């Protein structure tokens, strides 16, 4: 069910918050979406729902890198398999809702399929031999299989939008700074953003209304004065996303979905540099952020003979291969002799990518692209790291430029969903939701699949 | 091509102990990934771009009580202290 349907149902006394929560708690998790289900907590919250937010009486799920006080927070990693969060993330405080559980993710949100999770791989509800996407695959599968009305997640390079596209749900990544990141386990701090997975655009808007705004615990957060309320939109279609290599079926579905909009071709010439720039910057930031996992203050600890060997052994034991690979790549690009050629150059390219978007946004209100170059791939299909990294090719630019973007389902290929990405101007989420609703209404994906 | 010596040096800087087998695997993977990243060298970028334009907005530090829950998360403790191996 959607947030709207549950909210209306409770208002009309068709059912209570407790009844609906029990229904969700009793559902079987056939797709391994959850790492932890928080039955006891949910029942105690639903028995006496708070009234602090619009959605306090609605059950929800949260990605297992968003801290909830007193609940295990693993980040999909062996290092934190027994870690109990000592405080709440700001978004959890603001929602003050009914938590159904914590969802699976790639270890420390590093991946595009949940296959790097220490625990298990989440299966795609549309085809259980395929991935749900990543890193927020657990959140996307939970919403797609209706194990939760909505789920919170984080997006560093596409981690909300890619699984939304693969699972046929709405994935929304707000403007960088629109939602506080306090209480989100850091991966790459200049790119990380908390957002949502929902069934409808309206629900995404509702969640955003509740969780957005300035928080003194995150110095990059902002209050939004969004006065955007246009009725007609001019849409740019960047040729770098619609190349001859794009899957023909995906292209057809996207073109059909935007038929009727005022759309024109445009260009973001530095797109080809986005993927290397993203992987250099995000791994560099990750190498610094993950230095905290030393086994001393918290997390897994393996003793060695002395201080240094304890540290080396603890981290060898704590992290899976993808996390090790990224910490080492990041360390490499920040190391003496390579800093200028890799990290510094990537930061400069990031500025050029931002300028590309500014230029296009001086002529267009929105940019529309496919969310992913493919539909959900098979579990185990992508064996080398580069082919996995290429899954993010259409989503990383948005994080580099700090823009808001939403992925909405617009069709299927052999029952596997296809997502359309709308990229908007910074802090103009209202317009973004308006256009997304127009396309959603036109395509009728959700109403025909529920 | 990145050398095995470089891979081990980076692992050391990263404070991750790796096995000789891992060294070999990472050597190959890093060489592939870095050659993919080399595309970036072709990007026309502006040397004058100011990369440190963001101002830090910091709140004042405030003294607050911390809960015992934080200490409980440490694997080795002695009384109210976190215990570590001798550093020097």
Short mmCIF file of C-alpha atoms in Angstrom, two decimals:
data_model
loop_
_atom_site.label_atom_id
_atom_site.label_comp_id
_atom_site.label_asym_id
_atom_site.label_seq_id
_atom_site.Cartn_x
_atom_site.Cartn_y
_atom_site.Cartn_z
CA UNK A 1 0.00 0.00 0.00
CA UNK A 2 1.05 3.61 -0.45
CA UNK A 3 1.56 6.11 2.37
CA UNK A 4 -1.47 7.97 1.06
CA UNK A 5 -3.72 4.87 1.11
CA UNK A 6 -2.65 3.95 4.65
CA UNK A 7 -3.00 7.50 5.88
CA UNK A 8 -6.52 7.78 4.40
CA UNK A 9 -7.46 4.34 5.73
CA UNK A 10 -6.45 5.29 9.27
CA UNK A 11 -8.30 8.60 9.03
CA UNK A 12 -11.49 6.84 7.84
CA UNK A 13 -11.02 4.25 10.60
CA UNK A 14 -10.90 1.38 8.11
CA UNK A 15 -7.97 0.03 10.13
CA UNK A 16 -5.65 1.22 12.86
CA UNK A 17 -1.96 1.99 12.69
CA UNK A 18 -1.33 -1.10 14.86
CA UNK A 19 -3.36 -3.37 12.57
CA UNK A 20 -1.57 -2.25 9.45
CA UNK A 21 1.81 -2.56 11.20
CA UNK A 22 0.99 -6.17 12.20
CA UNK A 23 0.02 -6.96 8.61
CA UNK A 24 3.42 -5.78 7.42
CA UNK A 25 5.32 -7.54 10.21
CA UNK A 26 3.62 -10.85 9.37
CA UNK A 27 4.65 -10.78 5.71
CA UNK A 28 7.33 -13.25 4.71
CA UNK A 29 10.60 -11.74 3.46
CA UNK A 30 10.94 -13.93 0.37
CA UNK A 31 13.54 -11.74 -1.31
CA UNK A 32 16.00 -11.24 1.60
CA UNK A 33 15.26 -7.53 1.76
CA UNK A 34 15.82 -7.17 5.51
CA UNK A 35 18.93 -7.72 7.60
CA UNK A 36 17.01 -7.03 10.83
CA UNK A 37 13.25 -6.96 11.38
CA UNK A 38 12.31 -4.87 14.41
CA UNK A 39 9.01 -6.44 15.44
CA UNK A 40 9.13 -5.50 19.10
CA UNK A 41 10.06 -1.89 18.40
CA UNK A 42 7.41 -1.57 15.67
CA UNK A 43 4.64 -2.93 17.92
CA UNK A 44 5.57 -0.63 20.78
CA UNK A 45 5.65 2.36 18.39
CA UNK A 46 2.38 1.36 16.71
CA UNK A 47 0.59 0.81 20.03
CA UNK A 48 0.88 4.46 20.71
CA UNK A 49 1.91 6.22 17.50
CA UNK A 50 3.60 9.58 17.81
CA UNK A 51 1.96 12.60 16.22
CA UNK A 52 5.06 14.66 15.56
CA UNK A 53 5.17 14.22 11.77
CA UNK A 54 2.75 13.66 8.90
CA UNK A 55 3.92 10.05 8.70
CA UNK A 56 4.45 9.14 12.35
CA UNK A 57 1.64 6.58 12.16
CA UNK A 58 2.91 4.88 8.98
CA UNK A 59 5.26 1.87 9.17
CA UNK A 60 8.52 2.08 7.21
CA UNK A 61 11.90 0.46 6.61
CA UNK A 62 15.36 2.04 6.71
CA UNK A 63 18.57 1.07 4.97
CA UNK A 64 20.96 -0.51 7.44
CA UNK A 65 23.37 2.44 7.33
CA UNK A 66 20.88 4.90 8.86
CA UNK A 67 21.16 4.79 12.64
CA UNK A 68 18.18 3.93 14.85
CA UNK A 69 18.91 4.08 18.57
CA UNK A 70 19.12 0.69 20.28
CA UNK A 71 18.87 -1.23 16.98
CA UNK A 72 21.66 -3.12 15.24
CA UNK A 73 23.26 -1.13 12.42
CA UNK A 74 25.51 -3.35 10.31
CA UNK A 75 26.14 -1.32 7.12
CA UNK A 76 26.14 -4.78 5.50
CA UNK A 77 29.60 -5.32 6.96
CA UNK A 78 31.21 -7.94 9.17
CA UNK A 79 32.95 -5.10 11.00
CA UNK A 80 29.61 -3.85 12.38
CA UNK A 81 27.69 -7.13 12.61
CA UNK A 82 27.10 -6.61 16.35
CA UNK A 83 27.07 -2.81 16.45
CA UNK A 84 24.11 -1.26 18.29
CA UNK A 85 23.43 2.35 17.29
CA UNK A 86 23.73 4.67 20.30
CA UNK A 87 21.63 7.48 18.76
CA UNK A 88 19.06 8.26 16.05
CA UNK A 89 19.78 9.76 12.65
CA UNK A 90 18.07 13.14 12.22
CA UNK A 91 15.69 11.78 9.53
CA UNK A 92 14.60 9.02 11.95
CA UNK A 93 13.93 11.65 14.66
CA UNK A 94 11.97 13.82 12.23
CA UNK A 95 9.76 10.97 11.00
CA UNK A 96 9.25 9.59 14.51
CA UNK A 97 7.49 6.67 12.85
CA UNK A 98 7.02 2.90 13.11
CA UNK A 99 10.17 1.02 12.11
CA UNK A 100 9.59 -2.38 10.49
CA UNK A 101 13.26 -3.18 10.03
CA UNK A 102 16.67 -2.42 8.58
CA UNK A 103 17.27 -3.33 4.95
CA UNK A 104 20.15 -4.99 3.13
CA UNK A 105 22.81 -3.07 1.22
CA UNK A 106 26.17 -3.53 -0.41
CA UNK A 107 28.86 -3.33 2.27
CA UNK A 108 29.09 0.34 3.33
CA UNK A 109 26.84 1.15 0.33
CA UNK A 110 29.69 0.28 -2.06
CA UNK A 111 28.14 -1.60 -4.94
CA UNK A 112 25.29 -1.78 -7.43
CA UNK A 113 23.68 -5.12 -6.58
CA UNK A 114 23.85 -5.91 -2.78
CA UNK A 115 26.20 -8.76 -3.77
CA UNK A 116 28.95 -7.17 -1.65
CA UNK A 117 26.79 -7.37 1.50
CA UNK A 118 28.48 -9.54 4.17
CA UNK A 119 25.12 -11.23 4.87
CA UNK A 120 23.34 -12.19 1.64
CA UNK A 121 22.20 -10.89 -1.74
CA UNK A 122 18.72 -9.37 -2.02
CA UNK A 123 16.66 -10.84 -4.83
CA UNK A 124 14.65 -8.86 -7.32
CA UNK A 125 10.91 -9.28 -6.62
CA UNK A 126 10.26 -9.38 -10.39
CA UNK A 127 12.72 -12.26 -10.94
CA UNK A 128 14.48 -13.87 -8.01
CA UNK A 129 17.46 -14.94 -10.15
CA UNK A 130 18.26 -11.27 -10.66
CA UNK A 131 19.67 -8.55 -8.43
CA UNK A 132 17.51 -5.85 -6.89
CA UNK A 133 20.21 -3.29 -7.71
CA UNK A 134 22.32 -1.43 -5.24
CA UNK A 135 23.41 -0.33 -3.02
CA UNK A 136 19.91 0.17 -1.52
CA UNK A 137 18.63 -3.12 -2.96
CA UNK A 138 16.99 -4.15 0.32
CA UNK A 139 15.00 -0.91 0.56
CA UNK A 140 13.89 -1.12 -3.09
CA UNK A 141 12.89 -4.79 -2.88
CA UNK A 142 11.01 -4.18 0.40
CA UNK A 143 8.92 -1.46 -1.25
CA UNK A 144 8.44 -3.35 -4.54
CA UNK A 145 7.26 -6.50 -2.71
CA UNK A 146 5.15 -4.35 -0.36
CA UNK A 147 7.02 -5.48 2.74
CA UNK A 148 7.05 -1.79 3.66
CA UNK A 149 4.97 1.16 2.43
CA UNK A 150 8.17 3.17 1.98
CA UNK A 151 11.86 2.99 2.83
CA UNK A 152 14.65 5.42 3.59
CA UNK A 153 17.97 4.97 1.83
CA UNK A 154 21.15 6.78 0.80
CA UNK A 155 22.43 7.68 -2.66
CA UNK A 156 26.14 8.38 -3.28
CA UNK A 157 26.35 7.57 -6.99
CA UNK A 158 22.93 6.11 -7.80
CA UNK A 159 22.30 3.85 -4.81
CA UNK A 160 18.63 4.88 -4.56
CA UNK A 161 17.86 5.40 -8.25
CA UNK A 162 19.44 2.25 -9.70
CA UNK A 163 17.59 -0.21 -7.41
CA UNK A 164 14.39 1.82 -7.91
CA UNK A 165 14.82 1.34 -11.65
CA UNK A 166 15.54 -2.41 -11.29
CA UNK A 167 12.60 -3.02 -8.90
CA UNK A 168 9.97 -0.80 -10.55
CA UNK A 169 9.53 1.73 -7.73
CA UNK A 170 10.10 5.47 -7.31
CA UNK A 171 13.59 6.41 -6.07
CA UNK A 172 14.26 9.99 -5.07
CA UNK A 173 17.65 11.58 -4.35
CA UNK A 174 17.25 15.15 -3.05
CA UNK A 175 19.62 18.08 -3.71
CA UNK A 176 22.86 17.74 -1.75
CA UNK A 177 22.19 19.56 1.52
CA UNK A 178 18.38 19.30 1.40
CA UNK A 179 18.28 16.45 3.93
CA UNK A 180 20.52 16.13 6.98
CA UNK A 181 23.07 13.33 6.78
CA UNK A 182 23.51 13.18 10.55
CA UNK A 183 23.32 9.53 11.58
CA UNK A 184 24.08 8.16 8.12
CA UNK A 185 27.25 6.04 8.17
CA UNK A 186 29.56 8.04 5.89
CA UNK A 187 30.79 6.63 2.58
CA UNK A 188 31.74 9.72 0.51
CA UNK A 189 30.65 12.83 2.37
CA UNK A 190 30.58 15.28 -0.56
CA UNK A 191 28.28 12.93 -2.51
CA UNK A 192 26.15 11.06 0.09
CA UNK A 193 22.50 12.07 0.38
CA UNK A 194 19.53 10.52 2.17
CA UNK A 195 16.35 10.00 0.14
CA UNK A 196 13.46 7.60 -0.26
CA UNK A 197 12.03 4.60 -2.08
CA UNK A 198 8.26 4.78 -2.50
CA UNK A 199 5.54 3.46 -4.75
CA UNK A 200 4.38 6.85 -5.98
CA UNK A 201 5.80 10.32 -6.59
CA UNK A 202 3.25 11.78 -4.17
CA UNK A 203 4.65 9.56 -1.40
CA UNK A 204 8.21 10.66 -2.23
CA UNK A 205 7.08 14.25 -1.85
CA UNK A 206 5.45 13.53 1.51
CA UNK A 207 8.59 11.86 2.91
CA UNK A 208 10.75 14.69 1.58
CA UNK A 209 8.56 17.30 3.26
CA UNK A 210 9.12 15.55 6.58
CA UNK A 211 12.86 14.85 6.41
CA UNK A 212 14.22 17.96 4.63
CA UNK A 213 15.59 21.11 6.21
CA UNK A 214 18.53 22.57 8.10
CA UNK A 215 20.00 20.54 10.92
CA UNK A 216 22.71 22.00 13.11
CA UNK A 217 24.30 18.54 13.30
CA UNK A 218 25.05 18.57 9.54
CA UNK A 219 26.80 21.76 8.48
CA UNK A 220 26.02 21.12 4.79
CA UNK A 221 22.24 20.99 5.37
CA UNK A 222 20.03 23.88 4.28
CA UNK A 223 16.55 25.21 4.75
CA UNK A 224 14.84 25.25 1.39
CA UNK A 225 12.93 28.19 0.05
CA UNK A 226 11.48 26.45 -2.96
CA UNK A 227 8.99 28.71 -4.68
CA UNK A 228 9.10 26.83 -7.98
CA UNK A 229 5.64 26.21 -9.37
CA UNK A 230 5.73 26.14 -13.13
CA UNK A 231 3.07 24.47 -15.18
CA UNK A 232 4.93 23.97 -18.44
CA UNK A 233 8.38 22.48 -18.57
CA UNK A 234 11.10 22.46 -21.17
CA UNK A 235 13.03 19.20 -21.10
CA UNK A 236 16.55 18.54 -22.38
CA UNK A 237 17.60 15.12 -23.64
CA UNK A 238 21.41 14.89 -23.47
CA UNK A 239 22.80 13.06 -26.49
CA UNK A 240 25.54 11.47 -24.34
CA UNK A 241 22.84 9.36 -22.64
CA UNK A 242 21.00 8.44 -25.82
CA UNK A 243 23.89 7.03 -27.87
CA UNK A 244 23.61 4.29 -30.46
CA UNK A 245 24.86 1.85 -27.81
CA UNK A 246 21.77 2.40 -25.65
CA UNK A 247 19.53 -0.67 -25.54
CA UNK A 248 16.89 -0.21 -28.24
CA UNK A 249 13.99 -1.37 -26.04
CA UNK A 250 14.98 1.00 -23.23
CA UNK A 251 15.22 3.90 -25.66
CA UNK A 252 11.76 3.10 -27.05
CA UNK A 253 10.19 2.96 -23.59
CA UNK A 254 11.78 6.27 -22.52
CA UNK A 255 10.77 8.00 -25.74
CA UNK A 256 7.21 6.78 -25.36
CA UNK A 257 7.05 8.03 -21.77
CA UNK A 258 8.12 11.55 -22.74
CA UNK A 259 5.98 11.73 -25.82
CA UNK A 260 3.90 14.90 -25.48
CA UNK A 261 6.44 16.81 -23.40
CA UNK A 262 8.24 19.83 -24.76
CA UNK A 263 11.58 18.04 -25.20
CA UNK A 264 14.67 18.82 -27.24
CA UNK A 265 18.12 17.33 -27.69
CA UNK A 266 20.95 18.87 -25.72
CA UNK A 267 24.51 18.03 -24.69
CA UNK A 268 26.50 17.46 -21.50
CA UNK A 269 29.92 17.11 -23.16
CA UNK A 270 31.90 16.11 -20.05
CA UNK A 271 29.65 13.12 -19.27
CA UNK A 272 32.35 10.64 -20.28
CA UNK A 273 34.59 11.88 -17.46
CA UNK A 274 31.91 11.48 -14.80
CA UNK A 275 32.47 7.79 -14.04
CA UNK A 276 36.27 7.98 -13.50
CA UNK A 277 35.90 11.28 -11.60
CA UNK A 278 33.20 9.73 -9.42
CA UNK A 279 35.17 6.59 -8.61
CA UNK A 280 38.33 8.58 -7.80
CA UNK A 281 36.57 11.12 -5.56
CA UNK A 282 34.24 8.65 -3.83
CA UNK A 283 37.01 6.15 -3.07
CA UNK A 284 39.32 8.92 -1.84
CA UNK A 285 36.65 10.15 0.57
CA UNK A 286 35.83 6.57 1.58
CA UNK A 287 39.47 5.84 2.40
CA UNK A 288 39.40 8.71 4.91
CA UNK A 289 35.88 8.03 6.24
CA UNK A 290 36.50 4.33 6.81
CA UNK A 291 39.76 4.91 8.69
CA UNK A 292 37.55 5.01 11.80
CA UNK A 293 36.97 1.25 11.66
CA UNK A 294 40.00 0.40 13.74
CA UNK A 295 38.31 -1.99 16.19
CA UNK A 296 39.10 0.24 19.17
CA UNK A 297 36.08 2.44 19.86
CA UNK A 298 33.59 0.02 18.27
CA UNK A 299 33.31 -2.71 15.67
CA UNK A 300 35.04 -5.99 15.11
CA UNK A 301 38.47 -6.35 16.71
CA UNK A 302 41.22 -8.87 15.97
CA UNK A 303 44.17 -8.79 18.35
CA UNK A 304 47.75 -8.71 17.07
CA UNK A 305 51.10 -8.58 18.86
CA UNK A 306 51.20 -4.82 18.95
CA UNK A 307 49.14 -1.74 18.15
CA UNK A 308 49.94 -1.70 14.43
CA UNK A 309 49.43 -5.41 13.76
CA UNK A 310 46.13 -5.29 15.67
CA UNK A 311 45.03 -2.51 13.34
CA UNK A 312 46.18 -4.32 10.17
CA UNK A 313 44.58 -7.61 11.18
CA UNK A 314 41.33 -6.02 12.37
CA UNK A 315 40.80 -4.28 9.02
CA UNK A 316 41.81 -7.36 7.00
CA UNK A 317 39.19 -9.32 8.92
CA UNK A 318 36.51 -6.57 8.97
CA UNK A 319 36.11 -5.65 5.31
CA UNK A 320 35.03 -7.59 2.24
CA UNK A 321 36.91 -7.42 -1.05
CA UNK A 322 34.98 -4.53 -2.62
CA UNK A 323 35.48 -2.29 0.41
CA UNK A 324 39.19 -3.18 0.58
CA UNK A 325 39.50 -2.46 -3.14
CA UNK A 326 37.88 0.97 -2.76
CA UNK A 327 39.81 1.99 0.36
CA UNK A 328 43.04 1.06 -1.42
CA UNK A 329 42.08 2.82 -4.68
CA UNK A 330 41.23 5.95 -2.69
CA UNK A 331 44.45 5.75 -0.72
CA UNK A 332 46.33 5.38 -4.00
CA UNK A 333 44.79 8.46 -5.64
CA UNK A 334 45.52 10.54 -2.54
CA UNK A 335 49.09 9.27 -2.17
CA UNK A 336 52.18 11.32 -2.90
CA UNK A 337 53.09 11.22 -6.58
CA UNK A 338 49.56 10.36 -7.76
CA UNK A 339 47.48 13.06 -6.09
CA UNK A 340 47.72 15.57 -8.96
CA UNK A 341 47.13 13.09 -11.77
CA UNK A 342 44.12 11.43 -10.14
CA UNK A 343 42.44 13.16 -7.20
CA UNK A 344 43.14 16.76 -8.18
CA UNK A 345 42.31 16.13 -11.83
CA UNK A 346 39.03 14.43 -10.82
CA UNK A 347 38.05 17.45 -8.71
CA UNK A 348 38.72 19.74 -11.66
CA UNK A 349 36.66 17.50 -13.96
CA UNK A 350 33.87 17.62 -11.38
CA UNK A 351 33.77 21.41 -11.79
CA UNK A 352 33.48 21.05 -15.58
CA UNK A 353 30.62 18.56 -15.14
CA UNK A 354 28.84 21.05 -12.86
CA UNK A 355 29.31 23.79 -15.47
CA UNK A 356 27.78 21.53 -18.14
CA UNK A 357 24.62 21.22 -16.05
CA UNK A 358 24.48 24.98 -15.32
CA UNK A 359 24.69 25.67 -19.03
CA UNK A 360 21.92 23.23 -19.93
CA UNK A 361 19.75 24.50 -17.07
CA UNK A 362 19.97 28.03 -18.45
CA UNK A 363 17.94 26.75 -21.43
CA UNK A 364 15.94 23.86 -19.97
CA UNK A 365 13.95 23.21 -16.79
CA UNK A 366 14.79 19.51 -16.63
CA UNK A 367 17.00 16.82 -18.05
CA UNK A 368 15.56 13.39 -18.76
CA UNK A 369 17.65 10.23 -19.22
CA UNK A 370 17.28 6.49 -18.69
CA UNK A 371 18.19 5.63 -15.05
CA UNK A 372 20.26 2.62 -16.09
CA UNK A 373 21.75 1.31 -19.34
CA UNK A 374 20.14 -2.10 -18.64
CA UNK A 375 17.35 -3.85 -16.77
CA UNK A 376 18.22 -5.88 -13.63
CA UNK A 377 21.10 -8.25 -14.34
CA UNK A 378 21.50 -11.82 -13.05
CA UNK A 379 23.02 -12.54 -9.66
CA UNK A 380 26.70 -13.37 -10.23
CA UNK A 381 26.67 -12.01 -13.80
CA UNK A 382 29.06 -9.09 -13.29
CA UNK A 383 32.32 -10.64 -12.28
CA UNK A 384 34.90 -7.90 -12.74
CA UNK A 385 34.76 -4.57 -10.87
CA UNK A 386 34.68 -2.34 -13.98
CA UNK A 387 31.58 -3.96 -15.45
CA UNK A 388 29.85 -3.42 -12.08
CA UNK A 389 31.03 0.22 -11.93
CA UNK A 390 29.56 0.82 -15.40
CA UNK A 391 26.05 0.15 -14.00
CA UNK A 392 26.27 3.63 -12.46
CA UNK A 393 27.12 5.43 -15.67
CA UNK A 394 23.82 7.38 -15.89
CA UNK A 395 23.53 8.24 -12.20
CA UNK A 396 26.94 9.45 -10.91
CA UNK A 397 26.97 12.87 -12.63
CA UNK A 398 23.99 13.95 -10.52
CA UNK A 399 25.91 13.32 -7.29
CA UNK A 400 29.03 15.07 -8.59
CA UNK A 401 26.91 18.15 -9.33
CA UNK A 402 24.80 17.83 -6.13
CA UNK A 403 21.50 17.92 -8.05
CA UNK A 404 18.09 16.44 -7.21
CA UNK A 405 16.94 13.49 -9.33
CA UNK A 406 14.14 10.97 -9.33
CA UNK A 407 13.78 7.59 -11.02
CA UNK A 408 10.25 6.54 -11.91
CA UNK A 409 9.17 3.24 -13.49
CA UNK A 410 7.90 3.75 -17.03
CA UNK A 411 7.72 0.28 -18.58
CA UNK A 412 8.92 -3.33 -18.68
CA UNK A 413 11.11 -5.49 -20.86
CA UNK A 414 10.14 -9.17 -20.34
CA UNK A 415 8.57 -8.24 -16.99
CA UNK A 416 11.70 -6.41 -15.84
CA UNK A 417 11.10 -2.74 -15.00
CA UNK A 418 12.71 0.21 -16.78
CA UNK A 419 13.33 3.49 -14.93
CA UNK A 420 13.30 7.03 -16.27
CA UNK A 421 15.48 9.62 -14.54
CA UNK A 422 14.49 13.26 -14.21
CA UNK A 423 17.26 15.62 -13.12
CA UNK A 424 16.27 19.04 -11.75
CA UNK A 425 17.78 22.33 -10.67
CA UNK A 426 19.20 22.50 -7.14
CA UNK A 427 16.62 23.06 -4.37
CA UNK A 428 13.70 23.07 -6.81
CA UNK A 429 12.21 19.75 -5.79
CA UNK A 430 8.59 20.96 -6.15
CA UNK A 431 8.88 21.31 -9.90
CA UNK A 432 10.69 17.98 -10.10
CA UNK A 433 7.77 16.26 -8.36
CA UNK A 434 5.28 18.07 -10.63
CA UNK A 435 6.90 16.80 -13.81
CA UNK A 436 7.38 13.31 -12.32
CA UNK A 437 3.65 13.21 -11.51
CA UNK A 438 2.74 14.20 -15.06
CA UNK A 439 4.82 11.33 -16.49
CA UNK A 440 3.63 8.90 -13.78
CA UNK A 441 0.00 9.70 -14.55
CA UNK A 442 0.57 9.28 -18.25
CA UNK A 443 2.45 5.98 -17.99
CA UNK A 444 0.24 4.43 -15.27
CA UNK A 445 2.98 1.99 -14.21
CA UNK A 446 2.00 1.72 -10.54
CA UNK A 447 -1.75 1.49 -11.11
CA UNK A 448 -1.24 -1.28 -13.69
CA UNK A 449 1.19 -3.26 -11.49
CA UNK A 450 -0.59 -3.23 -8.13
CA UNK B 1 50.96 -1.46 -14.84
CA UNK B 2 51.09 -1.02 -11.11
CA UNK B 3 53.77 -3.15 -9.35
CA UNK B 4 53.28 -5.67 -6.53
CA UNK B 5 55.51 -3.48 -4.38
CA UNK B 6 53.16 -0.53 -4.95
CA UNK B 7 50.09 -2.64 -4.10
CA UNK B 8 51.68 -3.71 -0.82
CA UNK B 9 52.71 -0.14 -0.05
CA UNK B 10 49.13 1.09 -0.63
CA UNK B 11 47.73 -1.76 1.51
CA UNK B 12 50.11 -0.71 4.25
CA UNK B 13 49.06 2.94 3.99
CA UNK B 14 45.42 1.75 4.08
CA UNK B 15 46.19 -0.27 7.22
CA UNK B 16 44.89 -3.47 5.66
CA UNK B 17 46.96 -6.65 5.85
CA UNK B 18 46.73 -8.50 2.53
CA UNK B 19 47.90 -11.98 1.54
CA UNK B 20 50.32 -12.62 -1.39
CA UNK B 21 47.33 -13.98 -3.33
CA UNK B 22 45.40 -10.75 -2.72
CA UNK B 23 48.44 -8.73 -3.82
CA UNK B 24 48.36 -10.51 -7.15
CA UNK B 25 44.63 -10.09 -7.58
CA UNK B 26 44.67 -6.38 -6.67
CA UNK B 27 47.65 -5.79 -8.95
CA UNK B 28 45.64 -6.96 -11.93
CA UNK B 29 42.40 -5.24 -10.90
CA UNK B 30 44.03 -1.91 -10.06
CA UNK B 31 45.89 -1.90 -13.35
CA UNK B 32 42.61 -2.44 -15.22
CA UNK B 33 40.72 0.15 -13.20
CA UNK B 34 43.47 2.76 -13.40
CA UNK B 35 43.80 2.35 -17.15
CA UNK B 36 40.04 3.00 -17.34
CA UNK B 37 40.51 6.13 -15.20
CA UNK B 38 43.26 7.35 -17.55
CA UNK B 39 40.50 8.67 -19.81
CA UNK B 40 40.31 11.54 -17.34
CA UNK B 41 43.71 12.80 -18.50
CA UNK B 42 42.01 13.94 -21.70
CA UNK B 43 39.49 16.13 -19.88
CA UNK B 44 39.95 19.82 -20.63
CA UNK B 45 39.98 21.36 -17.18
CA UNK B 46 40.74 24.81 -15.92
CA UNK B 47 43.86 25.05 -13.76
CA UNK B 48 42.50 28.20 -12.18
CA UNK B 49 39.32 26.53 -10.87
CA UNK B 50 39.03 27.24 -7.19
CA UNK B 51 38.38 23.89 -5.55
CA UNK B 52 38.17 25.25 -2.03
CA UNK B 53 35.37 27.73 -2.49
CA UNK B 54 33.04 26.25 0.13
CA UNK B 55 33.08 27.97 3.47
CA UNK B 56 33.02 25.74 6.51
CA UNK B 57 30.04 26.46 8.71
CA UNK B 58 30.84 25.07 12.09
CA UNK B 59 28.72 25.13 15.20
CA UNK B 60 30.38 26.00 18.50
CA UNK B 61 31.63 23.05 20.52
CA UNK B 62 29.42 22.34 23.48
CA UNK B 63 30.16 20.30 26.57
CA UNK B 64 27.63 17.49 26.95
CA UNK B 65 27.35 14.32 28.97
CA UNK B 66 28.03 11.13 27.08
CA UNK B 67 26.13 7.99 27.82
CA UNK B 68 27.77 4.79 29.03
CA UNK B 69 26.34 3.12 25.90
CA UNK B 70 29.16 4.61 23.86
CA UNK B 71 31.82 2.99 26.04
CA UNK B 72 30.04 -0.37 25.91
CA UNK B 73 30.71 -0.52 22.17
CA UNK B 74 34.49 -0.74 22.70
CA UNK B 75 35.77 -4.32 22.70
CA UNK B 76 38.44 -3.86 25.38
CA UNK B 77 37.84 -1.61 28.37
CA UNK B 78 39.24 -1.01 31.80
CA UNK B 79 36.89 0.86 34.09
CA UNK B 80 35.84 4.01 32.29
CA UNK B 81 38.68 3.76 29.78
CA UNK B 82 39.13 2.14 26.38
CA UNK B 83 42.23 -0.05 26.49
CA UNK B 84 44.70 -0.31 23.58
CA UNK B 85 48.07 -2.00 23.03
CA UNK B 86 51.18 0.01 23.77
CA UNK B 87 51.82 2.44 20.93
CA UNK B 88 55.50 3.29 21.61
#
